[in-house]
XYZ file of C-alpha atoms in Angstrom:
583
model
C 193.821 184.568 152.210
C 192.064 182.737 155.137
C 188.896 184.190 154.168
C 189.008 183.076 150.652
C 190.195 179.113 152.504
C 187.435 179.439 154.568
C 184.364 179.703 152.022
C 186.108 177.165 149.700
C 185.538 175.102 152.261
C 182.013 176.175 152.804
C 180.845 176.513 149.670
C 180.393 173.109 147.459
C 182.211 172.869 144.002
C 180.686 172.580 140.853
C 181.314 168.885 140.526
C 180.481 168.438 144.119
C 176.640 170.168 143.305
C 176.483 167.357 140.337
C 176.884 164.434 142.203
C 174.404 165.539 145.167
C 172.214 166.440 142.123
C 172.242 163.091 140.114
C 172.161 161.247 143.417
C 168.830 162.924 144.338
C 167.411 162.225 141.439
C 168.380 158.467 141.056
C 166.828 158.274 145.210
C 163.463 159.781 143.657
C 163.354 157.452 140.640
C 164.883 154.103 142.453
C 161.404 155.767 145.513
C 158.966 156.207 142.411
C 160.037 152.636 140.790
C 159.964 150.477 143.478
C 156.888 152.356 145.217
C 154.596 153.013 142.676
C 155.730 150.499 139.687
C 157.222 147.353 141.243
C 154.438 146.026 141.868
C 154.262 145.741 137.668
C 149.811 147.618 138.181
C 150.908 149.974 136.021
C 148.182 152.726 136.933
C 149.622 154.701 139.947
C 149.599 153.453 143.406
C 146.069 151.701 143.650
C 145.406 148.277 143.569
C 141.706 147.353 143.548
C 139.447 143.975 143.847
C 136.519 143.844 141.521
C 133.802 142.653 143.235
C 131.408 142.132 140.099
C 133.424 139.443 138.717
C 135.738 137.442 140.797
C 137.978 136.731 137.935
C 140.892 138.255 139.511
C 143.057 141.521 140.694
C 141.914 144.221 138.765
C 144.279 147.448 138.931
C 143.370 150.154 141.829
C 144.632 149.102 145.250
C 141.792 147.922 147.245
C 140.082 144.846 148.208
C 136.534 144.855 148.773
C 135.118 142.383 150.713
C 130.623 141.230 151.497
C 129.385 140.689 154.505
C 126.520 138.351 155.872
C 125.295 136.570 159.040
C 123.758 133.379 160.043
C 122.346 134.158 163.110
C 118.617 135.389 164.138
C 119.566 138.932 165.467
C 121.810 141.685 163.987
C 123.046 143.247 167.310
C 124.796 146.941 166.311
C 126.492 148.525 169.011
C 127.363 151.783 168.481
C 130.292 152.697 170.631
C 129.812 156.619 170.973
C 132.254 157.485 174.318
C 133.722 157.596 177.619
C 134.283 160.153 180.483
C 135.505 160.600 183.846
C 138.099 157.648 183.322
C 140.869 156.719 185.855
C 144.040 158.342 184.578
C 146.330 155.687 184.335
C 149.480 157.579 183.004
C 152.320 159.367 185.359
C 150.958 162.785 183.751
C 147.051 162.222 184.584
C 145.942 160.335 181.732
C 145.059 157.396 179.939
C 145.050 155.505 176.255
C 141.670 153.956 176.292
C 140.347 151.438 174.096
C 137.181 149.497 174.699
C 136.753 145.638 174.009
C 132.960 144.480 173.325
C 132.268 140.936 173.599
C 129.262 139.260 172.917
C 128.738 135.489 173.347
C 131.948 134.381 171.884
C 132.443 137.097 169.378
C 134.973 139.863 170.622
C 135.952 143.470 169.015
C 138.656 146.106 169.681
C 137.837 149.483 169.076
C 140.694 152.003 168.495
C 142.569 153.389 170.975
C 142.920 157.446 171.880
C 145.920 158.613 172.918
C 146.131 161.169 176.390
C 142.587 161.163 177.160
C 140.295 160.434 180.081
C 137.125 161.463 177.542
C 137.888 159.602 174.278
C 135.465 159.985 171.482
C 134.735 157.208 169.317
C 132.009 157.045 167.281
C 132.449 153.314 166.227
C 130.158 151.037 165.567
C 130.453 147.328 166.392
C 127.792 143.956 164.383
C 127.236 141.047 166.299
C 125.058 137.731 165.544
C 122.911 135.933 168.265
C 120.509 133.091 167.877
C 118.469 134.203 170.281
C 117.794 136.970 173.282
C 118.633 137.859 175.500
C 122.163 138.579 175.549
C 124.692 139.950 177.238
C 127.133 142.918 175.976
C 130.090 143.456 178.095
C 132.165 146.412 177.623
C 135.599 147.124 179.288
C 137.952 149.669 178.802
C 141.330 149.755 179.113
C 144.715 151.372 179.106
C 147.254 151.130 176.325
C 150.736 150.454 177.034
C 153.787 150.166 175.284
C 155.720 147.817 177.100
C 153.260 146.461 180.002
C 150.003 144.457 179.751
C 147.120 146.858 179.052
C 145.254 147.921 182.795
C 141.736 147.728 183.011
C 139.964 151.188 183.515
C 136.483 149.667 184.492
C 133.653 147.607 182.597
C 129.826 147.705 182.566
C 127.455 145.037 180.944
C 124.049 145.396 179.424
C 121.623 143.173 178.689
C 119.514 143.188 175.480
C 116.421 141.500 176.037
C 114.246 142.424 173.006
C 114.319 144.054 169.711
C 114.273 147.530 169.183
C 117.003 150.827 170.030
C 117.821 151.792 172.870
C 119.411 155.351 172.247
C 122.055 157.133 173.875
C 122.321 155.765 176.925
C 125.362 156.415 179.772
C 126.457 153.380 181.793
C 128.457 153.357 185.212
C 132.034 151.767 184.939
C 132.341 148.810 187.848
C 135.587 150.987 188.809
C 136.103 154.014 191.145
C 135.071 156.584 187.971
C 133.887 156.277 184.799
C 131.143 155.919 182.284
C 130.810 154.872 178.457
C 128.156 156.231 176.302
C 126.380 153.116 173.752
C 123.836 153.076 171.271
C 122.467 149.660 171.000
C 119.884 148.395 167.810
C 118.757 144.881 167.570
C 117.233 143.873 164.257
C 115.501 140.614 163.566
C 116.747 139.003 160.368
C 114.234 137.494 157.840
C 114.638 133.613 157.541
C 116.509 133.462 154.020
C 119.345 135.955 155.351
C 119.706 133.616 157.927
C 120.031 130.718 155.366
C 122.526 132.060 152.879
C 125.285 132.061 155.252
C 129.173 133.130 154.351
C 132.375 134.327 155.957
C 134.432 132.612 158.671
C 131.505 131.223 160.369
C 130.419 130.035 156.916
C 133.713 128.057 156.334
C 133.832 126.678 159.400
C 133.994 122.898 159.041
C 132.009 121.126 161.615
C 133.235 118.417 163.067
C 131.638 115.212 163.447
C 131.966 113.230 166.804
C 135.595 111.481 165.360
C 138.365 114.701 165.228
C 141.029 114.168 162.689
C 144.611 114.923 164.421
C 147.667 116.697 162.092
C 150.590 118.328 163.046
C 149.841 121.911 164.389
C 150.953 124.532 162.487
C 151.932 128.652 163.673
C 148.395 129.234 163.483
C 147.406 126.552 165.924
C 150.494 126.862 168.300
C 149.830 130.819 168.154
C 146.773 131.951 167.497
C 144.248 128.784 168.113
C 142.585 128.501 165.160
C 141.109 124.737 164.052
C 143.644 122.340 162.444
C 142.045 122.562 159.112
C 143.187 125.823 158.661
C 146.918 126.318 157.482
C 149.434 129.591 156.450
C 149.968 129.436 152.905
C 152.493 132.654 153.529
C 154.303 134.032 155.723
C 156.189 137.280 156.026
C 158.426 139.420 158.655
C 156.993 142.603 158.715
C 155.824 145.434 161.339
C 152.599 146.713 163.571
C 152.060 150.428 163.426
C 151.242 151.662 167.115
C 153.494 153.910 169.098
C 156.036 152.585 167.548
C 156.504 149.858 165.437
C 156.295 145.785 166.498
C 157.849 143.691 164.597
C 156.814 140.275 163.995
C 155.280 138.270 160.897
C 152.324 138.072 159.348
C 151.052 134.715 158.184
C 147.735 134.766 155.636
C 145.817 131.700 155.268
C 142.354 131.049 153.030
C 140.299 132.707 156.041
C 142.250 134.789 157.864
C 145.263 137.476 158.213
C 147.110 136.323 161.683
C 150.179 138.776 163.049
C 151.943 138.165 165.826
C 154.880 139.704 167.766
C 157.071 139.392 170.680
C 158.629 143.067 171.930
C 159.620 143.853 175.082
C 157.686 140.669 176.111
C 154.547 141.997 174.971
C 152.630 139.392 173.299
C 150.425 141.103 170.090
C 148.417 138.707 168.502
C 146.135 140.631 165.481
C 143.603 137.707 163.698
C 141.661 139.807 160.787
C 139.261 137.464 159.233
C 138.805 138.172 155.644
C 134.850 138.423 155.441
C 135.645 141.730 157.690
C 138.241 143.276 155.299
C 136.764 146.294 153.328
C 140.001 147.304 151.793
C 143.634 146.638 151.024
C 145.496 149.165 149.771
C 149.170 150.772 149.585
C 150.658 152.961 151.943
C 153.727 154.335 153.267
C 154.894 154.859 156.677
C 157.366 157.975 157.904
C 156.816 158.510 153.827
C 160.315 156.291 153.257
C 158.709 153.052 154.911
C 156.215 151.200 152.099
C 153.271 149.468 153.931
C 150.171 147.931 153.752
C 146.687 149.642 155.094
C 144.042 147.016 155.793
C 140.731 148.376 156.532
C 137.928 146.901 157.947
C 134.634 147.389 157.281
C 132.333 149.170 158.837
C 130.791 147.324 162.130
C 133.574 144.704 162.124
C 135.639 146.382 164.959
C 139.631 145.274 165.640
C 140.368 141.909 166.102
C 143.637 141.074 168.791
C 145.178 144.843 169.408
C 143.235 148.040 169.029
C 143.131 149.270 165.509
C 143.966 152.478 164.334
C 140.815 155.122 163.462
C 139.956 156.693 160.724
C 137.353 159.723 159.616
C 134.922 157.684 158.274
C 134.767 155.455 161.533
C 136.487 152.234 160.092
C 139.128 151.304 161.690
C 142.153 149.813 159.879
C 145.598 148.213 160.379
C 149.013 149.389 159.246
C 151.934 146.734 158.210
C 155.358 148.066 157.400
C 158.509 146.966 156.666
C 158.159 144.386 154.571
C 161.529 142.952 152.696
C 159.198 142.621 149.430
C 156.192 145.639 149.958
C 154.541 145.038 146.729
C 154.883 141.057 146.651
C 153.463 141.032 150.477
C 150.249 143.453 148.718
C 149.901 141.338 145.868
C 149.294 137.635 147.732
C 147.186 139.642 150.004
C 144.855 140.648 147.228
C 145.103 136.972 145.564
C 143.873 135.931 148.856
C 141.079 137.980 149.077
C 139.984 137.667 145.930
C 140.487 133.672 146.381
C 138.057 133.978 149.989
C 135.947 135.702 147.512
C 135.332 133.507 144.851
C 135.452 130.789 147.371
C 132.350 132.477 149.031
C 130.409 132.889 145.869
C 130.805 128.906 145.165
C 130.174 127.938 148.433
C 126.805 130.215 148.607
C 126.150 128.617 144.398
C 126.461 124.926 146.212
C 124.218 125.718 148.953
C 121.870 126.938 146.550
C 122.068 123.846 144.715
C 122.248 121.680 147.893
C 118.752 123.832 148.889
C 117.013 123.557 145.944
C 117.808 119.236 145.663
C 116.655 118.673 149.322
C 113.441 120.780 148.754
C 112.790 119.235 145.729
C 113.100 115.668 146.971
C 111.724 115.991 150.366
C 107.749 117.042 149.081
C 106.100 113.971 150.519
C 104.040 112.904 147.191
C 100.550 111.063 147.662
C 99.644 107.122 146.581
C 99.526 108.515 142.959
C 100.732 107.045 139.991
C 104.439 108.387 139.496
C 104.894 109.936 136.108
C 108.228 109.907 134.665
C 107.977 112.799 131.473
C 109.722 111.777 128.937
C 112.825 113.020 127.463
C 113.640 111.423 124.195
C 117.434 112.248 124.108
C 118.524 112.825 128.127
C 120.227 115.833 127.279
C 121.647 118.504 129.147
C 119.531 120.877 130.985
C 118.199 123.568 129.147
C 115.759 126.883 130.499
C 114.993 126.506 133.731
C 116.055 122.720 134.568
C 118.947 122.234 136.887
C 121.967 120.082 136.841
C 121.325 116.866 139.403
C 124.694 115.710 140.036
C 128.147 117.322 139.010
C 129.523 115.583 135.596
C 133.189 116.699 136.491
C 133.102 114.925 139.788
C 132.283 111.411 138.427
C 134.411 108.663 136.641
C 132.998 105.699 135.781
C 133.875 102.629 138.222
C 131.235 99.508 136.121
C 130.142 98.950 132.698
C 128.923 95.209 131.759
C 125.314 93.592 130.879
C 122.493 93.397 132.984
C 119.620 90.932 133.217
C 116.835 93.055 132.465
C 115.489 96.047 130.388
C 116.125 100.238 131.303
C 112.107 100.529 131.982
C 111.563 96.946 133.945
C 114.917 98.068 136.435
C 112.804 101.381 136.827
C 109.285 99.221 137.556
C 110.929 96.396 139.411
C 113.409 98.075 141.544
C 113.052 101.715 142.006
C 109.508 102.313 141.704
C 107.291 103.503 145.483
C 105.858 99.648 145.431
C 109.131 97.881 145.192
C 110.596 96.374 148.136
C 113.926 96.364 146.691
C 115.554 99.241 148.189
C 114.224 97.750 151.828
C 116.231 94.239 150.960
C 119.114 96.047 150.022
C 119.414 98.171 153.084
C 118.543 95.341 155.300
C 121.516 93.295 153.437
C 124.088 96.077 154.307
C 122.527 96.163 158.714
C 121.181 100.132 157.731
C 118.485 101.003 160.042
C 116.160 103.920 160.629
C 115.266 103.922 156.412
C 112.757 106.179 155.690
C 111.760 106.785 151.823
C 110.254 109.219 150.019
C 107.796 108.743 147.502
C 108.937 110.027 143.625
C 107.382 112.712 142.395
C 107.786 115.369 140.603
C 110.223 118.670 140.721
C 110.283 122.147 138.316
C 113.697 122.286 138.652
C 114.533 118.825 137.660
C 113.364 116.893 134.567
C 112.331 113.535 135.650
C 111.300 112.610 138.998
C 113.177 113.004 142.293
C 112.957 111.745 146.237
C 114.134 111.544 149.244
C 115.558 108.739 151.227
C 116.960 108.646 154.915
C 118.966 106.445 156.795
C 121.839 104.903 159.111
C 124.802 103.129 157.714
C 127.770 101.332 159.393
C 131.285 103.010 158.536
C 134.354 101.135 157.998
C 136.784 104.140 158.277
C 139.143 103.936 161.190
C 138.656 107.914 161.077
C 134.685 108.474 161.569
C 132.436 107.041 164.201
C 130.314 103.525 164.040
C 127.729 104.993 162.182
C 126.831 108.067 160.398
C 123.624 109.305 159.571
C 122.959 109.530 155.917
C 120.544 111.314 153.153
C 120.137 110.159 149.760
C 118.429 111.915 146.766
C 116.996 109.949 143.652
C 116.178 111.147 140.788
C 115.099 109.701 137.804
C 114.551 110.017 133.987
C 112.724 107.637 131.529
C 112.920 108.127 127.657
C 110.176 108.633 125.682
C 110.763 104.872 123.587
C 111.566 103.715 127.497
C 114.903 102.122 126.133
C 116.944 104.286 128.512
C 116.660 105.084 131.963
C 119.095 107.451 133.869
C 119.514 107.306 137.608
C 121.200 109.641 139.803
C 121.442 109.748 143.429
C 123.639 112.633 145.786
C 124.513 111.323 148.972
C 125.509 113.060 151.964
C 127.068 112.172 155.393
C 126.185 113.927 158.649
C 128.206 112.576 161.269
C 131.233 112.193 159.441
C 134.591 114.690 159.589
C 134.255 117.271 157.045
C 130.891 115.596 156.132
C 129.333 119.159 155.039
C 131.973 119.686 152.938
C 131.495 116.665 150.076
C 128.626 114.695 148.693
C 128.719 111.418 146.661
C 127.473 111.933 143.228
C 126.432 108.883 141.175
C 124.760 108.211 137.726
C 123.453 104.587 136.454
C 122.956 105.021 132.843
C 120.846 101.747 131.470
C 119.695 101.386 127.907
C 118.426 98.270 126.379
C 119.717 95.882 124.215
C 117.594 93.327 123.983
C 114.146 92.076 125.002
C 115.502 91.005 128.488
C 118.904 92.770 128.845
C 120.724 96.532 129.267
C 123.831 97.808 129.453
C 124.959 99.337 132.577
C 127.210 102.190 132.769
C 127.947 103.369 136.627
C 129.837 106.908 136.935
C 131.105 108.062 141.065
C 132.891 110.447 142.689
C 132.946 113.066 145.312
C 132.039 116.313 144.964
C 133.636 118.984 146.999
C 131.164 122.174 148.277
C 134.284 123.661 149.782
C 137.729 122.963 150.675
C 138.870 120.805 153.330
C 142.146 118.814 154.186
C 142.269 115.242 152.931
C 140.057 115.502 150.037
C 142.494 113.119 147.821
C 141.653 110.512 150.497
C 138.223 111.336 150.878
C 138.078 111.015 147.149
C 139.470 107.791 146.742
C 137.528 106.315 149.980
C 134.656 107.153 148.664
C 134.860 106.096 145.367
C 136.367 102.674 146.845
C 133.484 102.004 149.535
C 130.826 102.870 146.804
C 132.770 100.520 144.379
C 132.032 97.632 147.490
C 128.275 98.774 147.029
C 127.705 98.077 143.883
C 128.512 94.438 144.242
C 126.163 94.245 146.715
C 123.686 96.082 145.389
C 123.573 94.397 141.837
C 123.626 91.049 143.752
C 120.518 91.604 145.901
C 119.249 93.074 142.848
C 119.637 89.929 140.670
C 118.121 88.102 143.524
C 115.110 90.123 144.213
C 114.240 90.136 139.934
C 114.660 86.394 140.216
C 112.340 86.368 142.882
C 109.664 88.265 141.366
C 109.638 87.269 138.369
C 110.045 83.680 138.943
C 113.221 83.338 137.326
C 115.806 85.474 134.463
C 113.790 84.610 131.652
C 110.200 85.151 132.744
C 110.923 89.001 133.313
C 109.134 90.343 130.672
C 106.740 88.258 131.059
C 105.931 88.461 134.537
C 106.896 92.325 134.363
C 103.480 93.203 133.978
C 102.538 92.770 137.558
C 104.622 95.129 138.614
C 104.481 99.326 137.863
C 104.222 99.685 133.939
C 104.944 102.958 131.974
C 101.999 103.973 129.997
C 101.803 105.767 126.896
C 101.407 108.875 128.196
C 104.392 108.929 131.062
C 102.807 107.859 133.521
C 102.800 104.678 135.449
C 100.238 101.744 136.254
C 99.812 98.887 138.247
């Protein structure tokens, strides 16, 4: 009888083996659900980021991410490994990982656990203007709890291109030597030009700095006060163990940051060094998020974790939301993506206008083709100015026809633009002479110069550059001028221009009407662009008073009075039948 008590006990009953059963099988479906469909990607547990159009998150679960440089000299360090190192641990040994800074850039390799000869095998890009340059290498000791102890550090200097091999240096400690393969690479001049990632979307600032409120990553992680966390979330940094902290993602960057034990962990991942972004799971219960970094980009705060294929990568895990942490990850990326392609389309732009309209043109005759309808650019002809950037700010009657404006006003003889300038106390103006462009219909030039500011948030003056460019009909009834103006001393002065298009067509023998269209165009984000906007389009609004004044007053006074402009007109620059013009 107690046998037959004891193995009821023992053994489960039926209904007992049902419930254990269904309850297993709701944990796997609530696992699969959450895991693999919550995100809503609806093709398995991949997520990925087409780069051949940057129309959005396509379904696969990675993010992949160009690279570039704006510097002279590609410097690859190759970090291959270390021996001999002080044992730092109770039991003999040490965690090393290796920090390589050069100039102001720094990387973390991974870290190897219980080893006084870690292998690596990583490989580390830098960017200097010029040589030579210093690489400093220093190894150190992981720790859990306490700040990471320095093992020893060596420094090379790379003086001129070329490899140099595998090549052993001596640690500055009592043992200890690290193993490097250096290559420096000159870079052609237009890989130099065509500049992107964070360096690219760094604003410069102009001798006035624009204060706001810091933000967590100011206070934290000391990045410029442009740059702000558009989300934030608690989550967890895969080492030993995990550190929890939170994670805050702005347009540039992936910050993390925790406080454990008193051990501060600050990770900054830019996202011009992100290769992937992909699902994960941690102790196979814990959904995270793998970031990998490309190859040559090297940790950034903490070492990174290592992988086969020598990237090294970053684990987040518990996340409250796993898949709505992955999916504003990838919108970011994708958004740093796009937002590279434009900015690289406006320098293009922003190139191809300043080489156009700084060829210094001889004494000649300026021919104006002719264009019978203005219309948009077709084949090869570019855009001049952005039509969804202007609005229209003046539209009245002015005292003089579309081609005498052109011949009176604008043309390499007229003095006009030298009265206006004076009027406003410019200085150092330097013009161009028209000529012109393949790219542009029309003719186009450059103009140079200093102008006072009346902001209480940029300095006295600014220096400032100004393209023209100009198109004549072929019945010269209508004349379109546009001009792109850009400030160089100003804050965020590289990130805007100030489009502007006069449209004149005539009405009569010795009148036009006169349509102005402003506004500022935006190459790339900054802060304050609704009051940028509206300052510019008020102090250019202040301009045009001025300007159509002096301009009244200098037709008046060459053509010795309002209604002896066509008749005096002749004296000045005529167009000729055949576009061009004559004195």
């Amino acid at each position: 009888m107690i046998d037959v008590a004891f193995l009821d006990f023992l053994v489960p009953s039926w209904w007992e083996i049902e419930v254990t059963v269904a309850a297993s099988v709701f944990v796997i479906f609530a696992y699969w659900f959450f895991a693999y469909r919550g995100g809503g990607d609806g093709d398995g547990d991949r997520l990925v980021l087409d780069n051949s159009a940057a129309s959005g998150i396509a379904i696969d679960d990675k993010a992949k991410i160009g690279d570039s440089t704006n510097s002279a000299y590609l410097i690859k360090v190759e970090l291959l490994a270390a021996k001999n190192l002080i044992g730092a641990n109770l039991n003999g040994t040490s965690d090393p990982y290796a920090i390589i800074t050069c100039g102001t850039e720094k990387r973390f390799s991974s870290m190897v656990p219980g080893s006084r000869n870690p292998m690596w095998g990583e490989e580390f890009n830098f960017s200097a203007d010029h040589l030579p340059v210093q690489i400093n290498v220093t190894i150190y000791d992981w720790d859990i709890i306490w700040k990471s102890t320095v093992l020893g550090s060596a420094t090379v200097s790379v003086e001129n291109e070329g490899q140099t091999g595998a090549v052993w240096y001596a640690l500055d400690s009592t043992s200890g030597q690290v193993c490097l393969h250096i290559k420096t690479l000159k870079l052609p001049g237009n890989s130099r030009a065509l500049s992107t990632g964070a360096n690219h979307c760094r604003i410069p600032q102009g001798p006035t700095v624009v204060h706001q409120k810091p933000g967590p990553l100011q206070t934290i992680f000391d990045l410029p006060p442009y740059e702000v966390a558009d989300h934030s979330y608690s989550c967890a940094l895969e080492r030993s163990f995990l550190y929890h902290g939170r994670m805050y993602v702005s347009a540039w960057h992936i910050c993390f940051h925790s406080n454990v034990f008193s051990k501060q962990m600050k990770v900054i991942i830019p996202f011009q060094d992100i290769d992937e972004i992909r699902r994960s799971q941690h102790a196979f219960i814990n959904p995270a998020i793998t970031i990998i970094l490309r190859m040559g980009a090297g940790g950034h705060g903490v070492p990174p974790l290592g992988s086969p294929d020598g990237r090294v990568r970053y684990k987040f895990a518990s996340f409250w939301n796993r898949n709505h942490a992955l999916r504003a990850l990838l919108r970011a990326a994708t958004s740093f993506r796009e937002m590279l392609e434009a900015e690289k389309k406006e320098w293009v732009e922003s190139a191809l206008r300043a080489h156009s309209s700084s060829v210094k043109g001889d004494r000649s005759p300026v021919n104006i083709p002719e264009d019978e309808d203005i219309a948009p650019k077709t084949g090869k002809l570019q855009a001049f100015i952005k039509d969804a950037a202007i609005a229209s700010i003046y539209n009245d009657v002015f005292p003089c026809t579309a081609e005498q404006f052109f011949n009176l006003l604008l043309s390499d003889d007229s003095n006009y633009i030298n009265e206006y300038r004076s009027s406003r106390k410019d200085t150092n103006l330097v013009m161009g002479q028209w000529h012109p462009a393949d790219e542009y219909d029309g003719q186009v030039r450059e103009i140079t110069f200093r102008t006072l500011c009346t902001s209480p948030m940029c300095p006295p003056d600014t220096a400032m550059t100004e393209y023209q460019h100009a198109v004549l009909s072929s019945d010269k009834k209508k004349l379109v001028f546009e001009t792109v103006q850009q400030a160089h001393d100003v804050p965020f002065g590289s990130c805007f221009e100030i489009h502007c298009r006069w449209t004149l067509e005539t009405n009569s023998e010795n009148s036009c009407t006169m349509d102005i269209k402003v506004g500022a165009h935006f190459k790339k984000w900054c802060v304050m662009q609704s009051k940028i906007r509206s300052g510019a389009i008020n102090e250019y609004k202040k301009e045009v008073e001025m300007m159509l004044e002096v301009a009244r007053s200098y037709i008046r006074s060459n053509t010795g009075g309002g209604s002896e402009i066509n008749n005096n007109s002749n004296s000045s620059p005529s167009v000729t039948k055949d576009g061009s013009l004559k004195q």
